[in-house]
Amino acid sequence: MTSTPEMTSSPATASGPATGRRRYTKVDPIPWWLKAFGGVVVIFFILPTLFVIPMSFSDAATFEFPPRGFTWRLYENFFTNPIWLDSLGNSFLVATLTAVLATTVGTAAAVALWRMQGRVARFVRTLLMVPIVAPAIVVAVAVYIAFLGWQLTGTVLGYVLAHTAIAVPYVVVSVTGALGGFDLQLLRAASSLGSSPSRAFVRVTMPLISRGILTGAIFAFIVSFDEVVLALFLRSPVFQTLPVQMYNSVTVEIDPTISAASSLMVVAVTIIFLLPQLLRGRARRR
Amino acid sequence: MSSNKIRWPSWPLLVPALALLAGILLVPLADTLIRSVSTPGWTLSNYSNLFTDGVTLTVLWRTAVTAATVTAAALLIGYPYAYLMTRVSPRARGILLVIVLIPFWTSVMARNFAWIIILQDGGPVQSLFEFFGADDVVFYGTTVGVTIAMTQVMLPFMVLPLFSTLGAIDRRLLLAARGLGSSPTAAFWKVYWPLSRSGVMAGVILVFTLSLGFYVTPALLGSPQESLVAQLLAQRTTLLLDFAAAGALGILVLVVTLVLVAWANRMGGTMSAIGVVAAGRTEGRR
C-alpha cells in the first residue's frame, strides 16, 4: 500500500508529543509526494486522449506510432469522403433532435419533481436515473429487438427516441440543479399579480433556470453525438452515425481517417463542454 | 396531489418523461424478460443454461475479475487524489475536479482509439517497457489493456463519492490522534479510514457495477478469445439471433447491476454522485 494519505507529517510531531508546538501542526502541509502523485494522475486523465491529435497529421496508412510526416490528408478525406461526411451529418441531425426533445421532456419532469415531495417523487427521481446506471449493452439489446419489431432500426426516429431516453436524466439533473436556487415566492408573487401559471413559468421560472436548461441541452447533444453502443445496434447499411463509422474504421477497415475524426471530436466536445462552465465561472466570480 | 398554494398540479409535466422511459426502456426490457421465460414454452431453461453451457460462467467470472481489478486500481488512485482535492485551495480543487471529469466527457470512440494507439504492439507504452528490459509485455488484445483503459474512465465514479465523504471529515481528529501519541499510520487507519468507509463503499460498488457492463472498450482493446459479458450478449443477439438466451443473460446482468446500485445508494448518496458526474457540476464551487 503506497497510498496512505496520512497527512500529519509535520516535523513537530516527529519528535514526540507535540504539546508546545501547536503552530506547526496547524500549518499541516500537503506532502510533496502526494502532490507528485496528483500530477501523475492528472497526466493519466488527460494525456492519452491527446495522442490522437499528432496522429491525425500522420502520413502512414496504419495506426503506427510515432506518426510519420505531416499532412492534412486525413482531414481532407474526412471532409470529402461521402461515408464520413454522411455519418457526420446523420450524427448532427440525430443529436440536434435528441437535444430538443430531451430538453423539453427533461425540463418538464425536473420542474414537476421540484414541486413534488414524498415517496412517489423520490421513486420517480430514481426511476429517471435508471438509463444512466443500466448497462448500455443490456438496454441496446432490448431496444434493438423491440425496434426490429416496430421497424425503427436504421431510422432517424429510432435513433432519436433511443438517445432521448438515455439523455433525459442528464437534463433532469442539470435543471434540478438550477432550480435549487430558485425562490418559490417569486411564483406566488407572479400569480398574486394576476399571472397565469403557464405565463408565470415562461416569464419567471424559465429565465431564472435558463442556464440549467442550456447545460442540459448541451449534455443531451453530446450524449447523443457520442453514443456508440445503441448506435451500433440501430445502424443500417443506409443510416449510421459518426461513432459507428469510427468503430468500423478500427474493426473492419483500418482507416486512419479515424485519427482526424477523433481529433475533431475531442476538440469539438471539449469546446462545447467547457464553454458554459467557463462563462458561468466567470459570471459567478464577479 | 395538489401542491400547496399553487393551483395547478405538477404531475402532468412528468407524463412525457415517464412515457418515454416506459416506451423505450421498460417495455423492451419487460419484453426481454417475458421472452426469456417463455421460449420455448414457459421455462427457466434459458437461465439454467447460463450456468451449464460452460461458456457463460467462464465469461461472467472473467468479467467479475476484470471489474474487481478496475475497482481496486480506481480506489488506489482515487483515494489519494480525492484526499488531495480536500486539501488544496478552492481554485485548485475546481481544476482537479474538471480534470477528473475529462475522461468521462471525452468522446468514447476517440478515447478508445487513443488507447489502441498507446497500447498497441510497438506503441509508446510497450516501447517504454522494452526500454526497461521487459521485452514481451503485451497490452493490446489483452485484459491488462482493457483494465487500464477502463480504470481511466471509471475514476470519476470513485473520486466523487470519496471527495464528498473525505471533505466532511474533521481533520482535527487526526491531529488529536497524533497529539495522543498515535503514529501517522495508526492515526490514518484507526481514525481517518473508518470515517471514510461510506464513501469507499459507495465508490467501490459503483465502479464495480458500471465496469460489469463495458462493451466498446473490451471489444476494441481486448481479444475475442477473452470476451467479457457484454460482448457475449452482443454476439448472442446479433450473430446467433438467440434472443431468448441473450435476454436471459441481459436480465441477469441488469438485475445484478440494479441491486448493486441500490445497495451502493443506501451506503450513501450514490445517485447524487452519479448526478454530479452526469452533469459535471462542481461541488467545490459553492
PDB file of N, CA, C and O in Angstrom, chain A residues 124-173:
ATOM      1  N   VAL A 124     -39.821   8.317  -8.517  1.00  0.00           N
ATOM      2  CA  VAL A 124     -39.741   8.750  -9.917  1.00  0.00           C
ATOM      3  C   VAL A 124     -38.346   9.279 -10.226  1.00  0.00           C
ATOM      4  O   VAL A 124     -37.762   9.005 -11.273  1.00  0.00           O
ATOM      5  N   ARG A 125     -37.797  10.044  -9.265  1.00  0.00           N
ATOM      6  CA  ARG A 125     -36.462  10.598  -9.473  1.00  0.00           C
ATOM      7  C   ARG A 125     -35.442   9.473  -9.679  1.00  0.00           C
ATOM      8  O   ARG A 125     -34.592   9.534 -10.556  1.00  0.00           O
ATOM      9  N   THR A 126     -35.551   8.425  -8.859  1.00  0.00           N
ATOM     10  CA  THR A 126     -34.650   7.279  -9.009  1.00  0.00           C
ATOM     11  C   THR A 126     -34.881   6.577 -10.338  1.00  0.00           C
ATOM     12  O   THR A 126     -33.941   6.220 -11.043  1.00  0.00           O
ATOM     13  N   LEU A 127     -36.153   6.414 -10.679  1.00  0.00           N
ATOM     14  CA  LEU A 127     -36.507   5.737 -11.922  1.00  0.00           C
ATOM     15  C   LEU A 127     -35.885   6.449 -13.119  1.00  0.00           C
ATOM     16  O   LEU A 127     -35.378   5.824 -14.046  1.00  0.00           O
ATOM     17  N   LEU A 128     -35.920   7.783 -13.080  1.00  0.00           N
ATOM     18  CA  LEU A 128     -35.399   8.557 -14.205  1.00  0.00           C
ATOM     19  C   LEU A 128     -33.881   8.433 -14.327  1.00  0.00           C
ATOM     20  O   LEU A 128     -33.313   8.755 -15.366  1.00  0.00           O
ATOM     21  N   MET A 129     -33.211   7.961 -13.258  1.00  0.00           N
ATOM     22  CA  MET A 129     -31.755   7.794 -13.318  1.00  0.00           C
ATOM     23  C   MET A 129     -31.362   6.418 -13.864  1.00  0.00           C
ATOM     24  O   MET A 129     -30.189   6.172 -14.143  1.00  0.00           O
ATOM     25  N   VAL A 130     -32.344   5.530 -13.980  1.00  0.00           N
ATOM     26  CA  VAL A 130     -32.047   4.163 -14.417  1.00  0.00           C
ATOM     27  C   VAL A 130     -31.265   4.115 -15.739  1.00  0.00           C
ATOM     28  O   VAL A 130     -30.302   3.355 -15.855  1.00  0.00           O
ATOM     29  N   PRO A 131     -31.639   4.939 -16.747  1.00  0.00           N
ATOM     30  CA  PRO A 131     -30.876   4.853 -18.003  1.00  0.00           C
ATOM     31  C   PRO A 131     -29.381   5.114 -17.844  1.00  0.00           C
ATOM     32  O   PRO A 131     -28.585   4.639 -18.642  1.00  0.00           O
ATOM     33  N   ILE A 132     -28.985   5.853 -16.800  1.00  0.00           N
ATOM     34  CA  ILE A 132     -27.551   6.103 -16.619  1.00  0.00           C
ATOM     35  C   ILE A 132     -26.858   4.893 -16.025  1.00  0.00           C
ATOM     36  O   ILE A 132     -25.746   4.558 -16.408  1.00  0.00           O
ATOM     37  N   VAL A 133     -27.519   4.221 -15.081  1.00  0.00           N
ATOM     38  CA  VAL A 133     -26.839   3.109 -14.403  1.00  0.00           C
ATOM     39  C   VAL A 133     -27.057   1.766 -15.091  1.00  0.00           C
ATOM     40  O   VAL A 133     -26.227   0.878 -14.958  1.00  0.00           O
ATOM     41  N   ALA A 134     -28.151   1.624 -15.840  1.00  0.00           N
ATOM     42  CA  ALA A 134     -28.366   0.353 -16.531  1.00  0.00           C
ATOM     43  C   ALA A 134     -27.272   0.185 -17.585  1.00  0.00           C
ATOM     44  O   ALA A 134     -26.944   1.126 -18.288  1.00  0.00           O
ATOM     45  N   PRO A 135     -26.684  -1.026 -17.677  1.00  0.00           N
ATOM     46  CA  PRO A 135     -25.609  -1.231 -18.654  1.00  0.00           C
ATOM     47  C   PRO A 135     -26.121  -0.947 -20.065  1.00  0.00           C
ATOM     48  O   PRO A 135     -27.164  -1.452 -20.470  1.00  0.00           O
ATOM     49  N   ALA A 136     -25.335  -0.144 -20.799  1.00  0.00           N
ATOM     50  CA  ALA A 136     -25.765   0.274 -22.133  1.00  0.00           C
ATOM     51  C   ALA A 136     -26.039  -0.927 -23.033  1.00  0.00           C
ATOM     52  O   ALA A 136     -26.968  -0.912 -23.836  1.00  0.00           O
ATOM     53  N   ILE A 137     -25.242  -1.982 -22.862  1.00  0.00           N
ATOM     54  CA  ILE A 137     -25.381  -3.125 -23.750  1.00  0.00           C
ATOM     55  C   ILE A 137     -26.719  -3.834 -23.542  1.00  0.00           C
ATOM     56  O   ILE A 137     -27.358  -4.282 -24.491  1.00  0.00           O
ATOM     57  N   VAL A 138     -27.170  -3.900 -22.269  1.00  0.00           N
ATOM     58  CA  VAL A 138     -28.445  -4.564 -21.989  1.00  0.00           C
ATOM     59  C   VAL A 138     -29.585  -3.759 -22.605  1.00  0.00           C
ATOM     60  O   VAL A 138     -30.487  -4.297 -23.260  1.00  0.00           O
ATOM     61  N   VAL A 139     -29.518  -2.422 -22.400  1.00  0.00           N
ATOM     62  CA  VAL A 139     -30.520  -1.542 -22.991  1.00  0.00           C
ATOM     63  C   VAL A 139     -30.490  -1.679 -24.516  1.00  0.00           C
ATOM     64  O   VAL A 139     -31.527  -1.806 -25.166  1.00  0.00           O
ATOM     65  N   ALA A 140     -29.278  -1.692 -25.070  1.00  0.00           N
ATOM     66  CA  ALA A 140     -29.151  -1.733 -26.523  1.00  0.00           C
ATOM     67  C   ALA A 140     -29.766  -3.002 -27.099  1.00  0.00           C
ATOM     68  O   ALA A 140     -30.489  -2.956 -28.095  1.00  0.00           O
ATOM     69  N   VAL A 141     -29.508  -4.138 -26.445  1.00  0.00           N
ATOM     70  CA  VAL A 141     -30.044  -5.399 -26.949  1.00  0.00           C
ATOM     71  C   VAL A 141     -31.577  -5.397 -26.873  1.00  0.00           C
ATOM     72  O   VAL A 141     -32.261  -5.763 -27.842  1.00  0.00           O
ATOM     73  N   ALA A 142     -32.115  -4.937 -25.742  1.00  0.00           N
ATOM     74  CA  ALA A 142     -33.568  -4.911 -25.576  1.00  0.00           C
ATOM     75  C   ALA A 142     -34.208  -3.967 -26.599  1.00  0.00           C
ATOM     76  O   ALA A 142     -35.201  -4.303 -27.247  1.00  0.00           O
ATOM     77  N   VAL A 143     -33.617  -2.772 -26.731  1.00  0.00           N
ATOM     78  CA  VAL A 143     -34.168  -1.783 -27.655  1.00  0.00           C
ATOM     79  C   VAL A 143     -34.065  -2.298 -29.099  1.00  0.00           C
ATOM     80  O   VAL A 143     -34.988  -2.150 -29.901  1.00  0.00           O
ATOM     81  N   TYR A 144     -32.954  -2.939 -29.406  1.00  0.00           N
ATOM     82  CA  TYR A 144     -32.738  -3.460 -30.756  1.00  0.00           C
ATOM     83  C   TYR A 144     -33.820  -4.464 -31.133  1.00  0.00           C
ATOM     84  O   TYR A 144     -34.427  -4.370 -32.204  1.00  0.00           O
ATOM     85  N   ILE A 145     -34.093  -5.392 -30.222  1.00  0.00           N
ATOM     86  CA  ILE A 145     -35.097  -6.415 -30.528  1.00  0.00           C
ATOM     87  C   ILE A 145     -36.488  -5.790 -30.658  1.00  0.00           C
ATOM     88  O   ILE A 145     -37.237  -6.091 -31.587  1.00  0.00           O
ATOM     89  N   ALA A 146     -36.796  -4.853 -29.741  1.00  0.00           N
ATOM     90  CA  ALA A 146     -38.097  -4.190 -29.813  1.00  0.00           C
ATOM     91  C   ALA A 146     -38.219  -3.371 -31.098  1.00  0.00           C
ATOM     92  O   ALA A 146     -39.241  -3.417 -31.792  1.00  0.00           O
ATOM     93  N   PHE A 147     -37.147  -2.638 -31.432  1.00  0.00           N
ATOM     94  CA  PHE A 147     -37.209  -1.769 -32.613  1.00  0.00           C
ATOM     95  C   PHE A 147     -37.263  -2.570 -33.911  1.00  0.00           C
ATOM     96  O   PHE A 147     -37.778  -2.093 -34.912  1.00  0.00           O
ATOM     97  N   LEU A 148     -36.709  -3.788 -33.882  1.00  0.00           N
ATOM     98  CA  LEU A 148     -36.848  -4.648 -35.057  1.00  0.00           C
ATOM     99  C   LEU A 148     -38.322  -4.881 -35.343  1.00  0.00           C
ATOM    100  O   LEU A 148     -38.776  -4.782 -36.478  1.00  0.00           O
ATOM    101  N   GLY A 149     -39.072  -5.173 -34.260  1.00  0.00           N
ATOM    102  CA  GLY A 149     -40.499  -5.423 -34.410  1.00  0.00           C
ATOM    103  C   GLY A 149     -41.260  -4.167 -34.822  1.00  0.00           C
ATOM    104  O   GLY A 149     -42.216  -4.241 -35.589  1.00  0.00           O
ATOM    105  N   TRP A 150     -40.848  -3.033 -34.297  1.00  0.00           N
ATOM    106  CA  TRP A 150     -41.558  -1.774 -34.607  1.00  0.00           C
ATOM    107  C   TRP A 150     -40.998  -1.117 -35.867  1.00  0.00           C
ATOM    108  O   TRP A 150     -41.369  -0.007 -36.211  1.00  0.00           O
ATOM    109  N   GLN A 151     -40.050  -1.765 -36.509  1.00  0.00           N
ATOM    110  CA  GLN A 151     -39.405  -1.254 -37.731  1.00  0.00           C
ATOM    111  C   GLN A 151     -38.799   0.134 -37.544  1.00  0.00           C
ATOM    112  O   GLN A 151     -38.958   1.027 -38.364  1.00  0.00           O
ATOM    113  N   LEU A 152     -38.131   0.301 -36.402  1.00  0.00           N
ATOM    114  CA  LEU A 152     -37.485   1.584 -36.118  1.00  0.00           C
ATOM    115  C   LEU A 152     -35.965   1.527 -36.261  1.00  0.00           C
ATOM    116  O   LEU A 152     -35.302   2.557 -36.202  1.00  0.00           O
ATOM    117  N   THR A 153     -35.399   0.324 -36.466  1.00  0.00           N
ATOM    118  CA  THR A 153     -33.936   0.267 -36.608  1.00  0.00           C
ATOM    119  C   THR A 153     -33.527   0.964 -37.908  1.00  0.00           C
ATOM    120  O   THR A 153     -34.228   0.887 -38.911  1.00  0.00           O
ATOM    121  N   GLY A 154     -32.406   1.663 -37.832  1.00  0.00           N
ATOM    122  CA  GLY A 154     -31.899   2.344 -39.020  1.00  0.00           C
ATOM    123  C   GLY A 154     -32.698   3.560 -39.429  1.00  0.00           C
ATOM    124  O   GLY A 154     -32.512   4.082 -40.516  1.00  0.00           O
ATOM    125  N   THR A 155     -33.605   4.034 -38.545  1.00  0.00           N
ATOM    126  CA  THR A 155     -34.371   5.240 -38.869  1.00  0.00           C
ATOM    127  C   THR A 155     -33.949   6.382 -37.951  1.00  0.00           C
ATOM    128  O   THR A 155     -33.480   6.152 -36.830  1.00  0.00           O
ATOM    129  N   VAL A 156     -34.129   7.606 -38.430  1.00  0.00           N
ATOM    130  CA  VAL A 156     -33.823   8.767 -37.610  1.00  0.00           C
ATOM    131  C   VAL A 156     -34.674   8.747 -36.344  1.00  0.00           C
ATOM    132  O   VAL A 156     -34.181   8.974 -35.235  1.00  0.00           O
ATOM    133  N   LEU A 157     -35.954   8.437 -36.512  1.00  0.00           N
ATOM    134  CA  LEU A 157     -36.857   8.414 -35.360  1.00  0.00           C
ATOM    135  C   LEU A 157     -36.374   7.420 -34.302  1.00  0.00           C
ATOM    136  O   LEU A 157     -36.348   7.730 -33.108  1.00  0.00           O
ATOM    137  N   GLY A 158     -35.953   6.240 -34.753  1.00  0.00           N
ATOM    138  CA  GLY A 158     -35.461   5.226 -33.819  1.00  0.00           C
ATOM    139  C   GLY A 158     -34.258   5.725 -33.026  1.00  0.00           C
ATOM    140  O   GLY A 158     -34.216   5.622 -31.791  1.00  0.00           O
ATOM    141  N   TYR A 159     -33.288   6.290 -33.752  1.00  0.00           N
ATOM    142  CA  TYR A 159     -32.114   6.848 -33.085  1.00  0.00           C
ATOM    143  C   TYR A 159     -32.501   7.923 -32.079  1.00  0.00           C
ATOM    144  O   TYR A 159     -32.029   7.951 -30.941  1.00  0.00           O
ATOM    145  N   VAL A 160     -33.386   8.853 -32.519  1.00  0.00           N
ATOM    146  CA  VAL A 160     -33.735   9.983 -31.656  1.00  0.00           C
ATOM    147  C   VAL A 160     -34.452   9.501 -30.396  1.00  0.00           C
ATOM    148  O   VAL A 160     -34.131   9.933 -29.284  1.00  0.00           O
ATOM    149  N   LEU A 161     -35.401   8.572 -30.556  1.00  0.00           N
ATOM    150  CA  LEU A 161     -36.131   8.071 -29.383  1.00  0.00           C
ATOM    151  C   LEU A 161     -35.182   7.378 -28.410  1.00  0.00           C
ATOM    152  O   LEU A 161     -35.211   7.632 -27.202  1.00  0.00           O
ATOM    153  N   ALA A 162     -34.329   6.508 -28.936  1.00  0.00           N
ATOM    154  CA  ALA A 162     -33.414   5.765 -28.066  1.00  0.00           C
ATOM    155  C   ALA A 162     -32.443   6.710 -27.361  1.00  0.00           C
ATOM    156  O   ALA A 162     -32.220   6.614 -26.152  1.00  0.00           O
ATOM    157  N   HIS A 163     -31.890   7.654 -28.100  1.00  0.00           N
ATOM    158  CA  HIS A 163     -30.947   8.586 -27.490  1.00  0.00           C
ATOM    159  C   HIS A 163     -31.631   9.523 -26.504  1.00  0.00           C
ATOM    160  O   HIS A 163     -31.048   9.885 -25.484  1.00  0.00           O
ATOM    161  N   THR A 164     -32.871   9.908 -26.804  1.00  0.00           N
ATOM    162  CA  THR A 164     -33.587  10.781 -25.871  1.00  0.00           C
ATOM    163  C   THR A 164     -33.791  10.069 -24.533  1.00  0.00           C
ATOM    164  O   THR A 164     -33.616  10.670 -23.469  1.00  0.00           O
ATOM    165  N   ALA A 165     -34.132   8.778 -24.607  1.00  0.00           N
ATOM    166  CA  ALA A 165     -34.376   8.038 -23.363  1.00  0.00           C
ATOM    167  C   ALA A 165     -33.147   8.058 -22.462  1.00  0.00           C
ATOM    168  O   ALA A 165     -33.262   8.180 -21.240  1.00  0.00           O
ATOM    169  N   ILE A 166     -31.936   7.983 -23.055  1.00  0.00           N
ATOM    170  CA  ILE A 166     -30.761   7.986 -22.188  1.00  0.00           C
ATOM    171  C   ILE A 166     -30.243   9.397 -21.907  1.00  0.00           C
ATOM    172  O   ILE A 166     -29.424   9.592 -21.018  1.00  0.00           O
ATOM    173  N   ALA A 167     -30.737  10.397 -22.649  1.00  0.00           N
ATOM    174  CA  ALA A 167     -30.267  11.772 -22.429  1.00  0.00           C
ATOM    175  C   ALA A 167     -31.107  12.519 -21.406  1.00  0.00           C
ATOM    176  O   ALA A 167     -30.618  13.453 -20.762  1.00  0.00           O
ATOM    177  N   VAL A 168     -32.377  12.109 -21.244  1.00  0.00           N
ATOM    178  CA  VAL A 168     -33.273  12.822 -20.323  1.00  0.00           C
ATOM    179  C   VAL A 168     -32.705  12.960 -18.903  1.00  0.00           C
ATOM    180  O   VAL A 168     -32.762  14.046 -18.329  1.00  0.00           O
ATOM    181  N   PRO A 169     -32.134  11.891 -18.320  1.00  0.00           N
ATOM    182  CA  PRO A 169     -31.614  12.035 -16.952  1.00  0.00           C
ATOM    183  C   PRO A 169     -30.616  13.181 -16.803  1.00  0.00           C
ATOM    184  O   PRO A 169     -30.611  13.873 -15.785  1.00  0.00           O
ATOM    185  N   TYR A 170     -29.783  13.381 -17.811  1.00  0.00           N
ATOM    186  CA  TYR A 170     -28.780  14.443 -17.732  1.00  0.00           C
ATOM    187  C   TYR A 170     -29.453  15.808 -17.681  1.00  0.00           C
ATOM    188  O   TYR A 170     -29.028  16.701 -16.952  1.00  0.00           O
ATOM    189  N   VAL A 171     -30.538  15.972 -18.455  1.00  0.00           N
ATOM    190  CA  VAL A 171     -31.277  17.233 -18.429  1.00  0.00           C
ATOM    191  C   VAL A 171     -31.939  17.416 -17.064  1.00  0.00           C
ATOM    192  O   VAL A 171     -31.870  18.500 -16.476  1.00  0.00           O
ATOM    193  N   VAL A 172     -32.563  16.337 -16.568  1.00  0.00           N
ATOM    194  CA  VAL A 172     -33.239  16.421 -15.271  1.00  0.00           C
ATOM    195  C   VAL A 172     -32.248  16.868 -14.198  1.00  0.00           C
ATOM    196  O   VAL A 172     -32.530  17.769 -13.402  1.00  0.00           O
ATOM    197  N   VAL A 173     -31.056  16.260 -14.202  1.00  0.00           N
ATOM    198  CA  VAL A 173     -30.059  16.600 -13.188  1.00  0.00           C
ATOM    199  C   VAL A 173     -29.662  18.072 -13.282  1.00  0.00           C
ATOM    200  O   VAL A 173     -29.626  18.787 -12.277  1.00  0.00           O
TER     201      VAL A 173
END
